[in-house]
Amino acid sequence: MSKVMTGATMSLDGYIAGPGESGFDLLFRWYNNGDVETRNINPDLTWHTTRASADVLREMMSNVGALVVGRHLYDLTNAWGGRHPLDVPTVVLTHRPPTDRPLADENFVFVTDGIEAAVEQARELAGDKWVALNGGTIARQGLDAGLVDEVHVELTPFVLGAGTPLFGALATAPVELTGPYSIVEGNEVVHLRYRVVRGPERP
Amino acid sequence: MSKVMTGATMSLDGYIAGPGESGFDLLFRWYNNGDVETRNINPDLTWHTTRASADVLREMMSNVGALVVGRHLYDLTNAWGGRHPLDVPTVVLTHRPPTDRPLADENFVFVTDGIEAAVEQARELAGDKWVALNGGTIARQGLDAGLVDEVHVELTPFVLGAGTPLFGALATAPVELTGPYSIVEGNEVVHLRYRVVRGPERP
């Protein structure tokens, strides 16, 4: 069965965005502060990282088979111009499915009946590959529903002081992880990989 | 001149305490999940950690020459029974100096006129050794005043979802750090060491 992971690039003090959607210039600096080029399907988004971070990106790109995102990100990115840069089908969890496109095609599948259904749909699309849940609201819902196997944090050396937390107020907190089972150092980022511990109450 | 550092044991999502002062059983687990004993002046507080974490603790104990804490922690710990476990003089920043003891003796010095004065006092007490600022409010004031040279985070694999953030709402955010210049893995903790970048606006 495919692995379900979530994570995000995070400030040292736990935020995936600063106040008013600020801080991305700092948080995402590691995507463009190295010599090694990693391409994706969006030519405007080619990454230049250290060799270590490039290996992390390539591992993600070769292993992720489907994504689950929220409607906010889908709208904010204008549907990534038609398909997600990772070149995988993307499940959009939303209360208001779009009226100007099919509910499912090879690029996007719109799910309205909750995180379990969205992850189930993504699992089918991913086959043996990983399902990746977007950080923030979707990650929180997935963790609360006991659906997440791993948390991947790209930890950056910046203190934002306030903003959008990695998960926000979990209903099931505290959640125990184990690890990190992997620590990779890039330039202005440390890639940390954790597994979620599933207690008897988290089947 | 002595180094000024701050830091804390932190959850993966950036909290040094969970809601309602909860979560310490998880956060501080690394102090007692290993075979290597580290003693301090409080026999009830002997630590049992991995060898790697014990080395980190010993480095701290041999290098920290004075502490700066807030009145809340001083009261909460009942003045640590008379002297801080690290066996160094402790500067207490407070608006209400105590009336039942001297304003300064070999264990505690009470400072009422702000974080700069508290750190200056601690520098004098520390000599060539480090000054350590307690995480939370004192750390935030120190970072905002440009007084902090290093941030040391003991990162634990737990998600608390809410609580007391490492620094809280900094007036000077975002703050750029460099590093980590050191990553040490313990059991259920990763010890991360960063330096604060001082821009022209942070003399």
Short mmCIF file of C-alpha atoms in Angstrom, two decimals:
data_model
loop_
_atom_site.label_atom_id
_atom_site.label_comp_id
_atom_site.label_asym_id
_atom_site.label_seq_id
_atom_site.Cartn_x
_atom_site.Cartn_y
_atom_site.Cartn_z
CA MET A 1 0.00 0.00 0.00
CA SER A 2 1.34 3.41 -0.83
CA LYS A 3 2.83 5.66 1.84
CA VAL A 4 1.03 8.87 2.83
CA MET A 5 3.35 11.72 3.72
CA THR A 6 3.03 15.37 4.45
CA GLY A 7 5.38 18.18 5.22
CA ALA A 8 6.54 21.58 4.26
CA THR A 9 9.38 24.04 4.28
CA MET A 10 9.25 25.50 7.79
CA SER A 11 10.88 28.34 9.69
CA LEU A 12 12.95 27.44 12.75
CA ASP A 13 10.03 28.58 14.90
CA GLY A 14 7.46 26.39 13.17
CA TYR A 15 5.77 28.52 10.50
CA ILE A 16 5.17 27.59 6.87
CA ALA A 17 4.29 31.23 6.08
CA GLY A 18 4.91 34.47 7.91
CA PRO A 19 2.20 37.00 8.78
CA GLY A 20 0.12 38.01 5.74
CA GLU A 21 1.65 35.29 3.51
CA SER A 22 5.12 36.83 4.01
CA GLY A 23 8.45 35.11 4.48
CA PHE A 24 8.50 32.99 1.32
CA ASP A 25 11.62 34.81 0.08
CA LEU A 26 13.43 33.36 3.11
CA LEU A 27 11.66 30.01 3.43
CA PHE A 28 12.15 29.02 -0.20
CA ARG A 29 15.70 30.37 -0.57
CA TRP A 30 17.08 26.81 -0.47
CA TYR A 31 15.33 26.07 -3.78
CA ASN A 32 17.65 28.52 -5.49
CA ASN A 33 20.96 28.80 -3.62
CA GLY A 34 22.98 25.98 -5.16
CA ASP A 35 24.63 24.78 -8.35
CA VAL A 36 22.66 21.66 -9.13
CA GLU A 37 19.72 22.07 -11.45
CA THR A 38 16.54 20.07 -11.01
CA ARG A 39 13.86 20.45 -13.65
CA ASN A 40 10.16 19.87 -13.34
CA ILE A 41 7.41 20.34 -15.88
CA ASN A 42 7.27 24.08 -15.24
CA PRO A 43 10.30 25.68 -16.94
CA ASP A 44 9.87 28.81 -14.83
CA LEU A 45 10.25 26.76 -11.65
CA THR A 46 13.58 25.03 -12.33
CA TRP A 47 15.37 24.58 -9.00
CA HIS A 48 19.06 25.26 -8.28
CA THR A 49 20.12 23.63 -5.05
CA THR A 50 22.99 21.84 -3.40
CA ARG A 51 23.65 18.28 -4.54
CA ALA A 52 22.17 17.00 -1.26
CA SER A 53 18.94 18.96 -1.69
CA ALA A 54 18.74 17.99 -5.36
CA ASP A 55 18.84 14.35 -4.31
CA VAL A 56 16.00 15.03 -1.88
CA LEU A 57 13.97 16.72 -4.59
CA ARG A 58 14.61 13.90 -7.04
CA GLU A 59 13.61 11.30 -4.49
CA MET A 60 10.34 13.17 -3.98
CA MET A 61 9.72 13.60 -7.69
CA SER A 62 10.33 9.96 -8.46
CA ASN A 63 8.28 8.63 -5.54
CA VAL A 64 5.24 10.88 -5.24
CA GLY A 65 2.37 9.48 -7.27
CA ALA A 66 -0.48 11.79 -6.30
CA LEU A 67 -1.11 14.91 -4.26
CA VAL A 68 -3.91 16.12 -2.02
CA VAL A 69 -4.26 19.90 -1.76
CA GLY A 70 -6.87 22.38 -0.59
CA ARG A 71 -8.93 24.66 -2.75
CA HIS A 72 -7.06 27.74 -1.50
CA LEU A 73 -3.75 26.60 -2.98
CA TYR A 74 -5.42 25.43 -6.18
CA ASP A 75 -6.93 28.89 -6.64
CA LEU A 76 -3.81 30.75 -5.47
CA THR A 77 -1.62 29.01 -8.05
CA ASN A 78 -4.27 29.24 -10.76
CA ALA A 79 -4.23 25.43 -10.95
CA TRP A 80 -0.47 25.55 -11.56
CA GLY A 81 -1.21 26.51 -15.13
CA GLY A 82 -2.97 23.22 -15.81
CA ARG A 83 -1.00 20.50 -14.01
CA HIS A 84 1.04 20.36 -10.80
CA PRO A 85 4.82 20.88 -11.30
CA LEU A 86 5.48 17.39 -9.88
CA ASP A 87 3.63 16.05 -12.94
CA VAL A 88 1.23 13.89 -10.96
CA PRO A 89 -2.56 13.90 -10.60
CA THR A 90 -3.75 16.23 -7.86
CA VAL A 91 -6.79 15.67 -5.67
CA VAL A 92 -8.39 18.95 -4.61
CA LEU A 93 -10.45 18.78 -1.43
CA THR A 94 -13.14 21.44 -1.64
CA HIS A 95 -16.66 22.31 -0.55
CA ARG A 96 -17.30 24.08 -3.87
CA PRO A 97 -16.33 22.03 -6.91
CA PRO A 98 -15.62 24.15 -9.98
CA THR A 99 -18.33 24.59 -12.58
CA ASP A 100 -16.03 25.36 -15.50
CA ARG A 101 -14.24 22.00 -15.79
CA PRO A 102 -14.85 18.28 -15.32
CA LEU A 103 -14.83 16.97 -11.75
CA ALA A 104 -12.06 14.59 -12.75
CA ASP A 105 -9.55 14.44 -15.56
CA GLU A 106 -5.92 13.33 -15.80
CA ASN A 107 -4.70 16.45 -13.96
CA PHE A 108 -7.19 17.21 -11.20
CA VAL A 109 -9.83 15.32 -9.24
CA PHE A 110 -12.23 17.29 -7.06
CA VAL A 111 -13.44 15.60 -3.89
CA THR A 112 -16.13 17.12 -1.68
CA ASP A 113 -16.74 14.49 0.97
CA GLY A 114 -13.82 14.84 3.32
CA ILE A 115 -10.16 14.04 3.84
CA GLU A 116 -10.62 10.26 4.03
CA ALA A 117 -12.25 10.20 0.60
CA ALA A 118 -9.61 12.54 -0.81
CA VAL A 119 -6.74 10.39 0.44
CA GLU A 120 -8.47 7.22 -0.75
CA GLN A 121 -8.86 8.75 -4.20
CA ALA A 122 -5.20 9.80 -4.18
CA ARG A 123 -4.11 6.30 -3.14
CA GLU A 124 -5.88 4.84 -6.15
CA LEU A 125 -4.20 7.37 -8.43
CA ALA A 126 -0.77 6.84 -6.85
CA GLY A 127 -0.72 3.06 -7.11
CA ASP A 128 2.46 1.93 -5.33
CA LYS A 129 3.82 5.46 -5.15
CA TRP A 130 3.52 7.97 -2.31
CA VAL A 131 0.54 10.18 -1.61
CA ALA A 132 1.67 13.65 -0.52
CA LEU A 133 -0.63 15.90 1.52
CA ASN A 134 -0.04 19.61 1.29
CA GLY A 135 1.11 21.30 4.55
CA GLY A 136 -1.29 23.37 6.63
CA THR A 137 -5.02 22.62 6.65
CA ILE A 138 -4.84 19.42 4.59
CA ALA A 139 -1.92 18.10 6.64
CA ARG A 140 -3.80 18.83 9.85
CA GLN A 141 -6.93 17.05 8.65
CA GLY A 142 -4.87 14.06 7.50
CA LEU A 143 -2.97 13.82 10.77
CA ASP A 144 -6.16 14.16 12.80
CA ALA A 145 -7.76 11.37 10.77
CA GLY A 146 -4.76 9.09 11.38
CA LEU A 147 -4.01 8.91 7.66
CA VAL A 148 -0.40 10.15 7.67
CA ASP A 149 2.58 7.77 7.75
CA GLU A 150 5.43 10.26 7.53
CA VAL A 151 6.16 13.92 8.15
CA HIS A 152 8.92 15.53 6.08
CA VAL A 153 10.14 18.90 7.29
CA GLU A 154 12.53 21.14 5.38
CA LEU A 155 13.80 23.20 8.32
CA THR A 156 15.16 26.65 7.48
CA PRO A 157 17.26 28.93 9.69
CA PHE A 158 14.83 31.82 9.89
CA VAL A 159 12.66 33.05 12.73
CA LEU A 160 9.36 34.44 11.47
CA GLY A 161 7.84 35.10 14.91
CA ALA A 162 4.26 34.53 13.75
CA GLY A 163 2.29 33.24 10.78
CA THR A 164 0.77 29.99 9.57
CA PRO A 165 1.89 27.00 11.65
CA LEU A 166 2.89 23.67 10.09
CA PHE A 167 -0.24 21.92 11.28
CA GLY A 168 -2.21 24.37 13.41
CA ALA A 169 -4.52 23.28 16.18
CA LEU A 170 -4.75 19.50 15.90
CA ALA A 171 -7.75 17.83 17.47
CA THR A 172 -5.61 14.78 18.26
CA ALA A 173 -2.55 16.58 19.67
CA PRO A 174 -0.06 15.67 20.91
CA VAL A 175 1.03 13.42 18.05
CA GLU A 176 4.15 11.33 18.57
CA LEU A 177 6.57 10.80 15.73
CA THR A 178 9.75 8.75 15.64
CA GLY A 179 13.00 9.81 14.13
CA PRO A 180 14.27 11.62 12.28
CA TYR A 181 15.23 8.51 10.32
CA SER A 182 16.99 10.76 7.86
CA ILE A 183 18.80 14.10 8.24
CA VAL A 184 20.17 15.73 5.10
CA GLU A 185 21.91 19.10 5.17
CA GLY A 186 21.45 21.51 2.29
CA ASN A 187 22.25 25.18 2.08
CA GLU A 188 19.94 27.08 4.46
CA VAL A 189 17.84 23.97 4.95
CA VAL A 190 17.93 20.70 6.86
CA HIS A 191 15.75 17.93 5.44
CA LEU A 192 14.23 15.91 8.30
CA ARG A 193 12.16 12.74 7.87
CA TYR A 194 9.91 11.37 10.62
CA ARG A 195 7.43 8.51 10.94
CA VAL A 196 4.10 8.88 12.71
CA VAL A 197 3.59 6.59 15.70
CA ARG A 198 0.16 5.00 15.58
CA GLY A 199 -1.28 4.24 18.97
CA PRO A 200 -4.29 2.00 19.55
CA GLU A 201 -6.52 5.02 19.14
CA ARG A 202 -5.00 5.77 15.73
CA PRO A 203 -5.83 2.72 13.62
CA MET B 1 33.51 39.07 25.12
CA SER B 2 31.25 36.30 26.22
CA LYS B 3 28.75 34.72 23.86
CA VAL B 4 25.02 35.25 24.42
CA MET B 5 22.88 32.29 23.48
CA THR B 6 19.31 31.25 23.86
CA GLY B 7 17.27 28.24 23.00
CA ALA B 8 14.96 25.58 24.27
CA THR B 9 13.66 22.11 23.81
CA MET B 10 11.03 22.50 21.11
CA SER B 11 8.33 20.38 19.51
CA LEU B 12 8.61 19.70 15.79
CA ASP B 13 5.92 22.34 15.25
CA GLY B 14 7.73 25.05 17.20
CA TYR B 15 6.34 25.00 20.73
CA ILE B 16 8.32 25.00 23.98
CA ALA B 17 5.16 24.08 25.93
CA GLY B 18 1.81 22.69 24.88
CA PRO B 19 -1.55 24.25 25.74
CA GLY B 20 -1.91 24.91 29.48
CA GLU B 21 1.76 24.12 30.23
CA SER B 22 1.26 20.57 28.88
CA GLY B 23 3.60 18.44 26.80
CA PHE B 24 6.65 18.48 29.05
CA ASP B 25 6.46 14.70 29.45
CA LEU B 26 7.14 14.45 25.71
CA LEU B 27 9.44 17.45 25.23
CA PHE B 28 11.81 16.51 28.05
CA ARG B 29 11.82 12.77 27.40
CA TRP B 30 15.32 13.02 25.91
CA TYR B 31 16.68 14.03 29.32
CA ASN B 32 15.86 10.56 30.61
CA ASN B 33 15.92 8.02 27.77
CA GLY B 34 19.57 7.00 27.69
CA ASP B 35 22.29 5.24 29.63
CA VAL B 36 24.74 8.04 30.27
CA GLU B 37 24.35 9.86 33.57
CA THR B 38 24.99 13.58 33.84
CA ARG B 39 24.83 15.12 37.30
CA ASN B 40 24.12 18.69 38.25
CA ILE B 41 23.81 20.28 41.67
CA ASN B 42 20.24 19.02 42.07
CA PRO B 43 20.40 15.28 42.87
CA ASP B 44 16.73 14.92 41.94
CA LEU B 45 17.49 16.21 38.45
CA THR B 46 20.24 13.81 37.37
CA TRP B 47 19.94 13.27 33.61
CA HIS B 48 20.18 9.95 31.76
CA THR B 49 20.71 10.50 28.06
CA THR B 50 22.55 9.12 25.07
CA ARG B 51 26.29 9.70 24.96
CA ALA B 52 25.76 12.34 22.27
CA SER B 53 23.22 14.27 24.33
CA ALA B 54 25.37 13.93 27.45
CA ASP B 55 28.23 15.59 25.56
CA VAL B 56 25.87 18.42 24.61
CA LEU B 57 24.77 18.83 28.23
CA ARG B 58 28.35 18.82 29.48
CA GLU B 59 29.39 21.39 26.92
CA MET B 60 26.58 23.63 28.13
CA MET B 61 27.37 23.07 31.79
CA SER B 62 31.06 23.82 31.34
CA ASN B 63 30.51 26.88 29.16
CA VAL B 64 27.49 28.72 30.57
CA GLY B 65 28.63 31.31 33.12
CA ALA B 66 25.38 33.09 33.88
CA LEU B 67 21.69 32.90 33.07
CA VAL B 68 18.94 35.40 32.41
CA VAL B 69 15.43 34.24 33.26
CA GLY B 70 12.02 35.82 33.81
CA ARG B 71 10.21 36.15 37.07
CA HIS B 72 7.60 33.57 36.04
CA LEU B 73 10.15 30.76 35.85
CA TYR B 74 11.86 31.91 39.02
CA ASP B 75 8.54 31.70 40.89
CA LEU B 76 7.41 28.50 39.14
CA THR B 77 10.56 26.65 40.21
CA ASN B 78 10.58 28.23 43.67
CA ALA B 79 14.01 29.68 42.86
CA TRP B 80 15.25 26.18 42.04
CA GLY B 81 15.51 25.54 45.75
CA GLY B 82 18.13 28.25 46.17
CA ARG B 83 20.42 28.08 43.15
CA HIS B 84 19.96 27.15 39.50
CA PRO B 85 20.85 23.50 38.68
CA LEU B 86 23.58 24.68 36.29
CA ASP B 87 25.32 26.10 39.38
CA VAL B 88 25.78 29.59 37.95
CA PRO B 89 24.49 33.00 39.04
CA THR B 90 21.07 33.77 37.61
CA VAL B 91 19.82 37.20 36.62
CA VAL B 92 16.06 37.54 37.10
CA LEU B 93 14.40 40.22 34.97
CA THR B 94 11.33 41.44 36.83
CA HIS B 95 9.12 44.45 37.40
CA ARG B 96 8.61 43.45 41.06
CA PRO B 97 11.83 42.69 42.89
CA PRO B 98 11.34 40.44 45.92
CA THR B 99 11.11 41.98 49.36
CA ASP B 100 12.19 38.90 51.30
CA ARG B 101 15.78 38.65 50.07
CA PRO B 102 18.68 40.82 48.92
CA LEU B 103 18.51 42.24 45.39
CA ALA B 104 21.80 40.52 44.66
CA ASP B 105 23.75 37.67 46.20
CA GLU B 106 25.90 34.87 44.78
CA ASN B 107 22.83 32.99 43.46
CA PHE B 108 20.39 35.57 42.10
CA VAL B 109 20.53 39.14 40.86
CA PHE B 110 17.26 40.98 40.30
CA VAL B 111 17.21 43.52 37.49
CA THR B 112 14.24 45.82 36.91
CA ASP B 113 15.39 48.10 34.10
CA GLY B 114 15.11 45.98 30.98
CA ILE B 115 16.70 43.22 28.98
CA GLU B 116 19.83 45.20 28.04
CA ALA B 117 20.66 45.83 31.70
CA ALA B 118 19.92 42.18 32.56
CA VAL B 119 22.22 40.86 29.83
CA GLU B 120 24.92 43.38 30.75
CA GLN B 121 24.75 42.22 34.35
CA ALA B 122 24.92 38.59 33.24
CA ARG B 123 27.94 39.32 31.03
CA GLU B 124 29.79 40.71 34.02
CA LEU B 125 28.93 37.65 36.05
CA ALA B 126 29.84 35.23 33.24
CA GLY B 127 33.27 36.67 32.51
CA ASP B 128 34.55 34.79 29.47
CA LYS B 129 31.80 32.19 29.67
CA TRP B 130 28.46 32.15 27.88
CA VAL B 131 25.36 34.04 28.89
CA ALA B 132 22.23 31.90 28.38
CA LEU B 133 18.82 33.51 27.98
CA ASN B 134 15.82 31.42 28.88
CA GLY B 135 13.49 30.55 25.99
CA GLY B 136 10.17 32.31 25.53
CA THR B 137 9.69 35.90 26.71
CA ILE B 138 13.32 36.55 27.68
CA ALA B 139 14.60 35.04 24.43
CA ARG B 140 12.20 37.21 22.45
CA GLN B 141 13.27 40.38 24.24
CA GLY B 142 16.92 39.49 23.75
CA LEU B 143 16.51 38.73 20.07
CA ASP B 144 14.48 41.90 19.52
CA ALA B 145 17.21 43.93 21.22
CA GLY B 146 19.90 42.39 18.99
CA LEU B 147 21.67 40.86 21.99
CA VAL B 148 21.65 37.19 20.95
CA ASP B 149 24.62 35.58 19.18
CA GLU B 150 23.37 32.00 18.93
CA VAL B 151 20.14 30.02 19.02
CA HIS B 152 20.33 26.43 20.25
CA VAL B 153 17.30 24.28 19.56
CA GLU B 154 16.75 20.79 20.94
CA LEU B 155 14.23 19.58 18.35
CA THR B 156 11.93 16.77 19.46
CA PRO B 157 9.73 14.55 17.28
CA PHE B 158 6.38 15.55 18.74
CA VAL B 159 3.59 17.67 17.32
CA LEU B 160 1.84 19.68 20.03
CA GLY B 161 -0.47 21.61 17.70
CA ALA B 162 -0.61 24.70 19.91
CA GLY B 163 1.04 26.21 22.97
CA THR B 164 3.89 28.56 23.81
CA PRO B 165 6.07 29.31 20.78
CA LEU B 166 9.87 29.40 20.96
CA PHE B 167 10.02 33.17 20.63
CA GLY B 168 6.50 34.40 20.08
CA ALA B 169 5.71 37.59 18.19
CA LEU B 170 9.06 39.25 17.57
CA ALA B 171 9.04 42.97 16.86
CA THR B 172 12.07 42.54 14.59
CA ALA B 173 10.89 39.48 12.64
CA PRO B 174 11.97 37.97 10.38
CA VAL B 175 15.34 37.22 11.96
CA GLU B 176 17.93 35.46 9.81
CA LEU B 177 20.18 32.85 11.31
CA THR B 178 22.98 30.86 9.70
CA GLY B 179 23.58 27.19 10.11
CA PRO B 180 23.08 24.89 11.75
CA TYR B 181 26.84 24.82 12.35
CA SER B 182 26.29 21.73 14.46
CA ILE B 183 23.76 18.88 14.30
CA VAL B 184 23.92 16.22 16.99
CA GLU B 185 21.45 13.33 17.13
CA GLY B 186 20.27 12.04 20.47
CA ASN B 187 17.35 9.78 21.29
CA GLU B 188 14.11 11.63 20.49
CA VAL B 189 16.04 14.88 20.06
CA VAL B 190 18.21 16.60 17.49
CA HIS B 191 20.52 19.28 18.88
CA LEU B 192 20.78 22.16 16.38
CA ARG B 193 23.10 25.16 16.74
CA TYR B 194 22.60 28.39 14.78
CA ARG B 195 24.23 31.81 14.70
CA VAL B 196 22.24 35.03 14.45
CA VAL B 197 22.98 37.16 11.39
CA ARG B 198 23.40 40.78 12.39
CA GLY B 199 22.41 43.17 9.67
CA PRO B 200 23.24 46.87 9.75
CA GLU B 201 20.00 47.41 11.65
CA ARG B 202 21.03 44.95 14.34
CA PRO B 203 24.24 46.39 15.83
#
